[in-house]
mmCIF file of C-alpha atoms in Angstrom:
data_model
loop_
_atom_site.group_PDB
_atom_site.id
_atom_site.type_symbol
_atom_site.label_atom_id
_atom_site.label_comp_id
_atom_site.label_asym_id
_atom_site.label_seq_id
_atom_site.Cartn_x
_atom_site.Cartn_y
_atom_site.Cartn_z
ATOM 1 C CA UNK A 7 0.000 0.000 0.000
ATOM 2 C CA UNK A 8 2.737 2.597 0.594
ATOM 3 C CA UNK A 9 6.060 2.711 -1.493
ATOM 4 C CA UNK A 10 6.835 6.055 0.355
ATOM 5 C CA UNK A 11 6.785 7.207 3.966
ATOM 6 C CA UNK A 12 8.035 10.407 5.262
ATOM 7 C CA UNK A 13 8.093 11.107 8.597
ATOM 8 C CA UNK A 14 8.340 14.389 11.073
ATOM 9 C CA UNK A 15 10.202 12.992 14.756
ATOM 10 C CA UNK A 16 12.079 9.600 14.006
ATOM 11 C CA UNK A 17 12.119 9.521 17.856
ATOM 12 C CA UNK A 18 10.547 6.963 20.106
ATOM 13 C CA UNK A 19 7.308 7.230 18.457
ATOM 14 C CA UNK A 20 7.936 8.012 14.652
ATOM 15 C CA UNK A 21 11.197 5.633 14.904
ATOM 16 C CA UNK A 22 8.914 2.442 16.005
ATOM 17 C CA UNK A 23 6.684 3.062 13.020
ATOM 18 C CA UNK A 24 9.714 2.943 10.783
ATOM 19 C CA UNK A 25 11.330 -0.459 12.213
ATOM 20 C CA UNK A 26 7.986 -2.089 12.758
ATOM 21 C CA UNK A 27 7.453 -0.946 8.749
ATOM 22 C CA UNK A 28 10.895 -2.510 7.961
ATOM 23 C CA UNK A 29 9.896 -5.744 9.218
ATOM 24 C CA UNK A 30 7.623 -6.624 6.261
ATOM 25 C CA UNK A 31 8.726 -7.820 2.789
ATOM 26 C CA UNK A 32 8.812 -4.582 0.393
ATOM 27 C CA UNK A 33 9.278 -2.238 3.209
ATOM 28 C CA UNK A 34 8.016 1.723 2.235
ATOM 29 C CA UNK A 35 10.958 3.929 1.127
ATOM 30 C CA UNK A 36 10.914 6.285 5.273
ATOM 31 C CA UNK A 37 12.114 9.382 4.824
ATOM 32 C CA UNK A 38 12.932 11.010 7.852
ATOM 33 C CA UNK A 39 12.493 14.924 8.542
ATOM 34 C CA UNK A 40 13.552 16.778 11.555
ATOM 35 C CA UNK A 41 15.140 19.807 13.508
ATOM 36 C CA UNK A 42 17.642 17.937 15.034
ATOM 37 C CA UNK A 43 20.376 17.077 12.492
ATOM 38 C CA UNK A 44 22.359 14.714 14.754
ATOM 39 C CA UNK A 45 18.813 12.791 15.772
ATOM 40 C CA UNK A 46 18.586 12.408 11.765
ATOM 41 C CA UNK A 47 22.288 11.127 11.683
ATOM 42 C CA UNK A 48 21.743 8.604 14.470
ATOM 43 C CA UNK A 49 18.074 7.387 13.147
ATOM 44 C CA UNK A 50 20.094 6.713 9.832
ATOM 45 C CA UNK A 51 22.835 4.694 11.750
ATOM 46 C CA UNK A 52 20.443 2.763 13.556
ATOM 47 C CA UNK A 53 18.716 1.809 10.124
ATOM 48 C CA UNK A 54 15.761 3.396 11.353
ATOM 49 C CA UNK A 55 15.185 5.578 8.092
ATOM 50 C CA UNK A 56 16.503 4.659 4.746
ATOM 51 C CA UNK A 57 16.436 8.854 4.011
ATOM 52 C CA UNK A 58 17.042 12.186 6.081
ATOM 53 C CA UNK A 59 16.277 15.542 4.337
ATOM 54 C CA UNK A 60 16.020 19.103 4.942
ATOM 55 C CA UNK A 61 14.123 20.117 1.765
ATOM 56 C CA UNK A 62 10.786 19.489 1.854
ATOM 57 C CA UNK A 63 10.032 19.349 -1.917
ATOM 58 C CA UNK A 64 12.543 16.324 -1.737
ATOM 59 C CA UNK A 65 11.213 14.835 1.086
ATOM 60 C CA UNK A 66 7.611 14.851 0.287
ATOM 61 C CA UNK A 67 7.872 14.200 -3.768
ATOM 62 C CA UNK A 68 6.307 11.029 -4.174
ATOM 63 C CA UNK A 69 4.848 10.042 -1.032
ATOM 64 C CA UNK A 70 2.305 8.155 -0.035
ATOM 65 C CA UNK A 71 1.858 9.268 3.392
ATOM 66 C CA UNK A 72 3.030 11.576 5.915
ATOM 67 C CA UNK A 73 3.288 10.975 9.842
ATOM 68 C CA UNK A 74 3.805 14.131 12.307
ATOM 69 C CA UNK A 75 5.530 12.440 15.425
ATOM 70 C CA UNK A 76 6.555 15.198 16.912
ATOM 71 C CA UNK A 77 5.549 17.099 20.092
ATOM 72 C CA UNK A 78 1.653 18.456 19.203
ATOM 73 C CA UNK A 79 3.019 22.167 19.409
ATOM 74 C CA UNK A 80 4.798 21.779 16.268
ATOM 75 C CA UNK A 81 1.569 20.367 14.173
ATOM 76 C CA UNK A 82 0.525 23.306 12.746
ATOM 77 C CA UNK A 83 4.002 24.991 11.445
ATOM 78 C CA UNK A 84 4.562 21.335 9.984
ATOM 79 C CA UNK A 85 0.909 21.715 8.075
ATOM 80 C CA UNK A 86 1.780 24.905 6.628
ATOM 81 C CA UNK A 87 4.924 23.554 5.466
ATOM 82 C CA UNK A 88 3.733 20.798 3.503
ATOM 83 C CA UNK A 89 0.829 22.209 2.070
ATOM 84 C CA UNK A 90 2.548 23.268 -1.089
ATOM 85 C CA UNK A 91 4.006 19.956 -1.578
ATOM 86 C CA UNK A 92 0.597 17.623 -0.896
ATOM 87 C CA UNK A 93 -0.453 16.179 -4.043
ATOM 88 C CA UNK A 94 -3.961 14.535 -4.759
ATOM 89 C CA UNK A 95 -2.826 10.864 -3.352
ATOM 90 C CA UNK A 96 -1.138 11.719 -0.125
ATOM 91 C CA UNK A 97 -2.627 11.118 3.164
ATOM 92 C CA UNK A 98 -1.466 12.985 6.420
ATOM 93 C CA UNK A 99 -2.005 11.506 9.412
ATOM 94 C CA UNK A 100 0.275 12.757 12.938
ATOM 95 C CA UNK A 101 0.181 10.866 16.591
ATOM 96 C CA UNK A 102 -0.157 13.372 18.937
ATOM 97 C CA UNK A 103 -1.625 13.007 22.619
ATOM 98 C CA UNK A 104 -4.475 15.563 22.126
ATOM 99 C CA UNK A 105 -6.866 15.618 19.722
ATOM 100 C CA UNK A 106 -9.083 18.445 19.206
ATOM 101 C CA UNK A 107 -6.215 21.152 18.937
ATOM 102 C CA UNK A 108 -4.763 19.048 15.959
ATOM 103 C CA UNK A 109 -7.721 18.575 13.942
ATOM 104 C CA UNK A 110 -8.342 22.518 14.654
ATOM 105 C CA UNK A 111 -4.806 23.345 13.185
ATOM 106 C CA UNK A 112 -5.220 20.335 10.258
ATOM 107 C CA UNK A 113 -8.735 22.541 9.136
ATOM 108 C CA UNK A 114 -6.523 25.817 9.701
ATOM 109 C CA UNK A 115 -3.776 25.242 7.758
ATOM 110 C CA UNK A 116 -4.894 22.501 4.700
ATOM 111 C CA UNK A 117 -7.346 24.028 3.563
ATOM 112 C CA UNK A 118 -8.840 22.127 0.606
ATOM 113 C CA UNK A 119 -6.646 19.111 1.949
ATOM 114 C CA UNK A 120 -8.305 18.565 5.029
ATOM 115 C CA UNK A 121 -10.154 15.575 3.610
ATOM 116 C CA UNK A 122 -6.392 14.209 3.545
ATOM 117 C CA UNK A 123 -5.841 14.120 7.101
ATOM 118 C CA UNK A 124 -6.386 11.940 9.459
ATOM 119 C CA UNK A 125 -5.818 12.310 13.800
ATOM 120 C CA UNK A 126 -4.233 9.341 15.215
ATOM 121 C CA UNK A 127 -3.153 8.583 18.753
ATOM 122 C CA UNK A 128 -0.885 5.397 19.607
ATOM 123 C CA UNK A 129 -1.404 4.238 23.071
ATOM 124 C CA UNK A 130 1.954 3.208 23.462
ATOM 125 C CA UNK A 131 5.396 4.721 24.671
ATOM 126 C CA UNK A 132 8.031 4.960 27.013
ATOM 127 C CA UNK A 133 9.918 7.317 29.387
ATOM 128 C CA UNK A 134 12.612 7.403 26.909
ATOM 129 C CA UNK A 135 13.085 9.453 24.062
ATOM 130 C CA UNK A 136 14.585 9.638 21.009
ATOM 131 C CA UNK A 137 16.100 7.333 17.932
ATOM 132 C CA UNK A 138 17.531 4.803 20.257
ATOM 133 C CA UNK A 139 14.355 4.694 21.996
ATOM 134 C CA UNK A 140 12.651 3.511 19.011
ATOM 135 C CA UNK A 141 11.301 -0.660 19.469
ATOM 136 C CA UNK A 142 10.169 -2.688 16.332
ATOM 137 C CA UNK A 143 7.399 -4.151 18.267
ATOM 138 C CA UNK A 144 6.144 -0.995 20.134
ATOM 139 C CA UNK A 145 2.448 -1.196 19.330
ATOM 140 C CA UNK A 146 1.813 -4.607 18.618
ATOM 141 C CA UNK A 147 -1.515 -5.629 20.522
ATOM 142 C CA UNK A 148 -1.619 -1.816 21.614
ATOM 143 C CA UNK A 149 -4.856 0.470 20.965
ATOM 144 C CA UNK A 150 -4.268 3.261 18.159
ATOM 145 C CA UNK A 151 -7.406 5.593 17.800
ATOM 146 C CA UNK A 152 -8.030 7.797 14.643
ATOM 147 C CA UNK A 153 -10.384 10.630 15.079
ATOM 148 C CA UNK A 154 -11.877 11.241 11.336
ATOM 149 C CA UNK A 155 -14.423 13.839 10.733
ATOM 150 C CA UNK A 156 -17.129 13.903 8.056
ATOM 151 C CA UNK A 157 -14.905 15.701 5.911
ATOM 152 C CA UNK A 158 -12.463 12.541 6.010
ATOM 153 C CA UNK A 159 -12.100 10.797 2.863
ATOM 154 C CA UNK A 160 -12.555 7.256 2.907
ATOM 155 C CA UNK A 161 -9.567 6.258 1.236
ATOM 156 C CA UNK A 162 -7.678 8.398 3.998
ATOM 157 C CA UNK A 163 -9.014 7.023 6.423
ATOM 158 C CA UNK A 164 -8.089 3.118 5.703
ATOM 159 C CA UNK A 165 -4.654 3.796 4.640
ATOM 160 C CA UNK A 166 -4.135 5.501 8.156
ATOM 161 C CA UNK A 167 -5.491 2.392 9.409
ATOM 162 C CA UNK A 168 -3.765 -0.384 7.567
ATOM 163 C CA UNK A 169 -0.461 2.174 8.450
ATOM 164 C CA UNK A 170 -0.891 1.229 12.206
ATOM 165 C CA UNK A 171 -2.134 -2.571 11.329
ATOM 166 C CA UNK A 172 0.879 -3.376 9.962
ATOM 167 C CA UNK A 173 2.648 -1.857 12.911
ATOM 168 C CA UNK A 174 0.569 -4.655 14.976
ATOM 169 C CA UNK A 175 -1.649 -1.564 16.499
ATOM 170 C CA UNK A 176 -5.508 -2.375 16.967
ATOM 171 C CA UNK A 177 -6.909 0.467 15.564
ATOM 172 C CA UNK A 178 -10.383 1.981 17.120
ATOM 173 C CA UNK A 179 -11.987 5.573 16.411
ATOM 174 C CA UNK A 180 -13.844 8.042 18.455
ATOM 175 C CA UNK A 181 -14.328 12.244 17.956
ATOM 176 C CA UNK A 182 -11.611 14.219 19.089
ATOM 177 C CA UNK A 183 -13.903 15.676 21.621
ATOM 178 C CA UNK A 184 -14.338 12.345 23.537
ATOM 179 C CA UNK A 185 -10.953 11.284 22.675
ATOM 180 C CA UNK A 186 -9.723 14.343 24.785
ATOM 181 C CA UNK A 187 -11.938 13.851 27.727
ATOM 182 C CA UNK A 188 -11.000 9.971 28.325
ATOM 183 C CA UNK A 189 -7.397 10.395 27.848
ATOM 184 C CA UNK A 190 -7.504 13.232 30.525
ATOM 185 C CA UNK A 191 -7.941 10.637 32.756
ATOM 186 C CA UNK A 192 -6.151 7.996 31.749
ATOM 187 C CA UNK A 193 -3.358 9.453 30.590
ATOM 188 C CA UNK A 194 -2.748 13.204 30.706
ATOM 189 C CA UNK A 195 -3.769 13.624 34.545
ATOM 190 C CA UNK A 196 -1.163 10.427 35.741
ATOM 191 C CA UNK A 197 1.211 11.903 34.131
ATOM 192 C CA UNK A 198 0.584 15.019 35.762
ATOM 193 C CA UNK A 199 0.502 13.374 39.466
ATOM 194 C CA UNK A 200 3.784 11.923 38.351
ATOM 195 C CA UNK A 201 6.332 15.046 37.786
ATOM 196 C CA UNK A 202 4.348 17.079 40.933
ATOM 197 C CA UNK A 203 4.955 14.139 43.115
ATOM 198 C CA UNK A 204 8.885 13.671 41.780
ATOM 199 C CA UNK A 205 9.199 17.390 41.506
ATOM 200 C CA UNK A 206 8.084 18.397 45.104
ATOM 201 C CA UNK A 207 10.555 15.782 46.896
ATOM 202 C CA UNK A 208 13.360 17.248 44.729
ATOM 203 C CA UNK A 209 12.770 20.602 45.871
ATOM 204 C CA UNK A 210 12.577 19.540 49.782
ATOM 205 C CA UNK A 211 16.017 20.118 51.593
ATOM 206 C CA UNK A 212 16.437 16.480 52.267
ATOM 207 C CA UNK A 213 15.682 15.299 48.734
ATOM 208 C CA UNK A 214 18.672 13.508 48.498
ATOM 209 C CA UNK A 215 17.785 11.396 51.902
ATOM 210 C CA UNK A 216 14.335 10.915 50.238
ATOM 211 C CA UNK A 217 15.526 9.559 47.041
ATOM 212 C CA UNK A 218 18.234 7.344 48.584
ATOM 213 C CA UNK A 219 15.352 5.259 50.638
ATOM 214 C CA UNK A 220 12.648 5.286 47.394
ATOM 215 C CA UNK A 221 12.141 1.665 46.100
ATOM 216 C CA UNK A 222 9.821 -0.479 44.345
ATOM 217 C CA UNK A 223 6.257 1.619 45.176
ATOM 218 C CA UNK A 224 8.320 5.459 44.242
ATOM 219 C CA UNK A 225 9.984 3.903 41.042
ATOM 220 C CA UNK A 226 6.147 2.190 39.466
ATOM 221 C CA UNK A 227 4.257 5.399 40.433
ATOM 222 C CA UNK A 228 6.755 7.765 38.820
ATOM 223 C CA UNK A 229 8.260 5.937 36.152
ATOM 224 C CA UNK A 230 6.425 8.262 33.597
ATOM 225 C CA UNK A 231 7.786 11.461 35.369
ATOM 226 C CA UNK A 232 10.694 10.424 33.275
ATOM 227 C CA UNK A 233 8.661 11.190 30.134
ATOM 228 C CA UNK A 234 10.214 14.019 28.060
ATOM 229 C CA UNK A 235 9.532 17.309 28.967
ATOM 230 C CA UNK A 236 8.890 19.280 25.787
ATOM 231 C CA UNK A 237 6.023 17.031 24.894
ATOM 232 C CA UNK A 238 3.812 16.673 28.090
ATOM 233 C CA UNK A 239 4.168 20.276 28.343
ATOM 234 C CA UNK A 240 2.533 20.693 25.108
ATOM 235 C CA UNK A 241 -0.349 17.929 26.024
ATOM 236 C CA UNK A 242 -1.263 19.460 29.204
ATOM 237 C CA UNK A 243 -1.769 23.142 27.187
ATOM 238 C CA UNK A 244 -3.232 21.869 24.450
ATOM 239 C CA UNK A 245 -5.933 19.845 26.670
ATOM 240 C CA UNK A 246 -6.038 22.267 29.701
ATOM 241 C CA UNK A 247 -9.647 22.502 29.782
ATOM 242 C CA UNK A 248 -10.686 18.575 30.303
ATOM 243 C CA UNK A 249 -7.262 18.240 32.462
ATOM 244 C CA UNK A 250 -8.203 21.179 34.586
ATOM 245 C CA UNK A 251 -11.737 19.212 35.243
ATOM 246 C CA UNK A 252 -10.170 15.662 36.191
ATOM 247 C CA UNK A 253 -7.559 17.822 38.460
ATOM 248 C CA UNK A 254 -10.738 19.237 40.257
ATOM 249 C CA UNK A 255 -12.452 15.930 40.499
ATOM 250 C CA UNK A 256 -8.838 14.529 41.523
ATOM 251 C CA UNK A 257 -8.411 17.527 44.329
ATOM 252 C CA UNK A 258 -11.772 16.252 45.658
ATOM 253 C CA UNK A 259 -10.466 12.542 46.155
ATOM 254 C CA UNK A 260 -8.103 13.711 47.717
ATOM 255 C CA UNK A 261 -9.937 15.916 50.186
ATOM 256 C CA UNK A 262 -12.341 12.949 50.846
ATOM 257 C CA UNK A 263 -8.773 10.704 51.651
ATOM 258 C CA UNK A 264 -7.856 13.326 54.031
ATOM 259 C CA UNK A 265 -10.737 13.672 55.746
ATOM 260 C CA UNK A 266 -11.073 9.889 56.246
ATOM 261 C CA UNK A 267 -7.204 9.618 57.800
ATOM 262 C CA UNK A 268 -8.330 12.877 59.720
ATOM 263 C CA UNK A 269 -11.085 11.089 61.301
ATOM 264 C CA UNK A 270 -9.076 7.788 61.770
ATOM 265 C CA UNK A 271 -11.999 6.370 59.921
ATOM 266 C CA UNK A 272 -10.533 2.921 59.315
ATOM 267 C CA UNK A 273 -13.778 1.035 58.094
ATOM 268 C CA UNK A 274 -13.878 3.415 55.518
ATOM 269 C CA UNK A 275 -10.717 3.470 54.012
ATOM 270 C CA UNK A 276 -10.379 0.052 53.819
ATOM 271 C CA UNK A 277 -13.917 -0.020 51.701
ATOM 272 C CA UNK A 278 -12.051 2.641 49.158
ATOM 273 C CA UNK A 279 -8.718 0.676 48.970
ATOM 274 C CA UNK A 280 -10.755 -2.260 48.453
ATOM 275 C CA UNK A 281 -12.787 -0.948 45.727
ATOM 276 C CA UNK A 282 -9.779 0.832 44.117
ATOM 277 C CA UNK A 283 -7.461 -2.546 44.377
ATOM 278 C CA UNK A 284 -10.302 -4.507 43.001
ATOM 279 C CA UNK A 285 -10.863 -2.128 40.116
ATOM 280 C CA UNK A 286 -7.276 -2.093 39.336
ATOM 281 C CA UNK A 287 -6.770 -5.924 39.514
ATOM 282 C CA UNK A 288 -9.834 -6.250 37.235
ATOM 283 C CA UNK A 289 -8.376 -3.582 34.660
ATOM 284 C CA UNK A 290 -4.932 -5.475 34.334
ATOM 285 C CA UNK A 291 -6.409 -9.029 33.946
ATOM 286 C CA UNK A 292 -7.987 -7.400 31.118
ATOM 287 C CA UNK A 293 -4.824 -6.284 29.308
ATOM 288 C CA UNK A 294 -3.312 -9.641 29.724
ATOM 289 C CA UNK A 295 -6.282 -11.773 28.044
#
């Protein structure tokens, strides 16, 4: 289906597509576009892209499809960019955290090409970043969602799905509206919880005392405060409003928690740990079936 690929970020997230694409007889041509020359150099070294370019016109002549994987921020210089260069066959597709903003800037900046675009969102990562981040088998089994609109063109639409099926990615679709509000949740706010939590024992004068005794419970709950800066910054802004309602409903939780230890209300707590533990057990036998 695709003879040529280019891609914007060859990091963790672009640079997965590309090796789980080079696993497959007659592999796409991957071009690889960036703003970092030496994470071009080292996603060429690792075999990761078969291409790096600066010009655009070079890098987009004759593709097939186009992947933004870089933080959402940069989405809508990238559209501009390209416009020019889109022909009548391409399909644009990105896979940023947030929805809604990016199909705003795709209708912004494309024009009469919006029916070429399509929103996408891999459920999948890491703390680490960049080319040597990058894992062949990143999404396989792992939920991708597009967000098409009625303006989506059919045709866009399934080769931005067969792009993540032959990564091994179960592809589902939703409106970037509801996309937003569940990932909130899920996602943005534990992520959020994450680098506060890290970030105020850091700042306390006996940090270093702190981290020295952190084990097992410190390292699962903030293993994603490790998650690259530049790009949850960009998540949280671009999806303040839903994140600013699950922090409210969070701060409430919280309160309730307090008030329970403030009234040594055993009974109680153990019926919310209980109900938490069971949800959470419940959830993961889920993921492994």
């Amino acid at each position: 289906m695709f003879k040529k690929i280019v891609i914007f970020g060859v990091g963790l997230i672009g640079g997965s597509v590309a090796l789980a694409l080079k696993k497959h007889p007659h592999a796409p041509h991957i071009t690889g576009v960036g703003r970092s020359g030496h994470s071009l150099q080292e996603a060429l070294q690792r075999g990761l892209i078969d291409t790096a370019e600066t010009d655009l016109g070079l890098a987009l002549s004759g593709a097939d499809l186009v992947l933004i994987a870089t933080p959402v921020a940069q989405t809508p210089d990238i559209l501009k960019a390209i416009r020019p260069y889109i022909n009548e066959h391409m399909v644009i597709t990105d896979a940023g955290s947030t929805k809604s903003d990016v199909m705003a800037y795709a209708r912004a900046e494309l024009g009469d090409h919006i029916g070429q675009f399509v929103g996408g969102h891999p459920i999948a990562g890491a703390e680490k970043s960049g080319p040597s981040a990058a894992l062949a088998d990143l999404y396989v089994g792992k939920n991708v969602i597009l967000t098409p609109e009625p303006t989506t063109q059919p045709q866009a639409f399934e080769k931005a799905t067969a792009l993540w099926q032959q990564c091994g990615a179960v592809v589902s679709n939703m409106s970037p509206q509801e996309h937003d509000s569940v990932f909130a949740a899920v996602s943005h706010l534990p992520h959020l919880l994450a680098f506060a939590l890290v970030d105020d024992l850091a700042k306390r004068d006996n940090a270093e005392l702190l981290f020295k005794f952190a084990a097992s419970g410190f390292r699962d709950f903030t293993r994603i405060a490790g998650s690259h800066p530049e790009m949850w910054r960009d998540i949280a802004l671009a999806n303040k409003q839903a994140l600013l309602n699950e922090l409210k409903t969070y701060q409430q939780a919280v309160s309730h928690m307090t008030l329970l230890l403030e009234n040594g209300d055993g009974d109680a707590l153990h019926t919310l740990f209980d109900r938490a533990s069971r949800a959470r057990n419940d959830w993961a036998k889920s993921k492994i079936q």
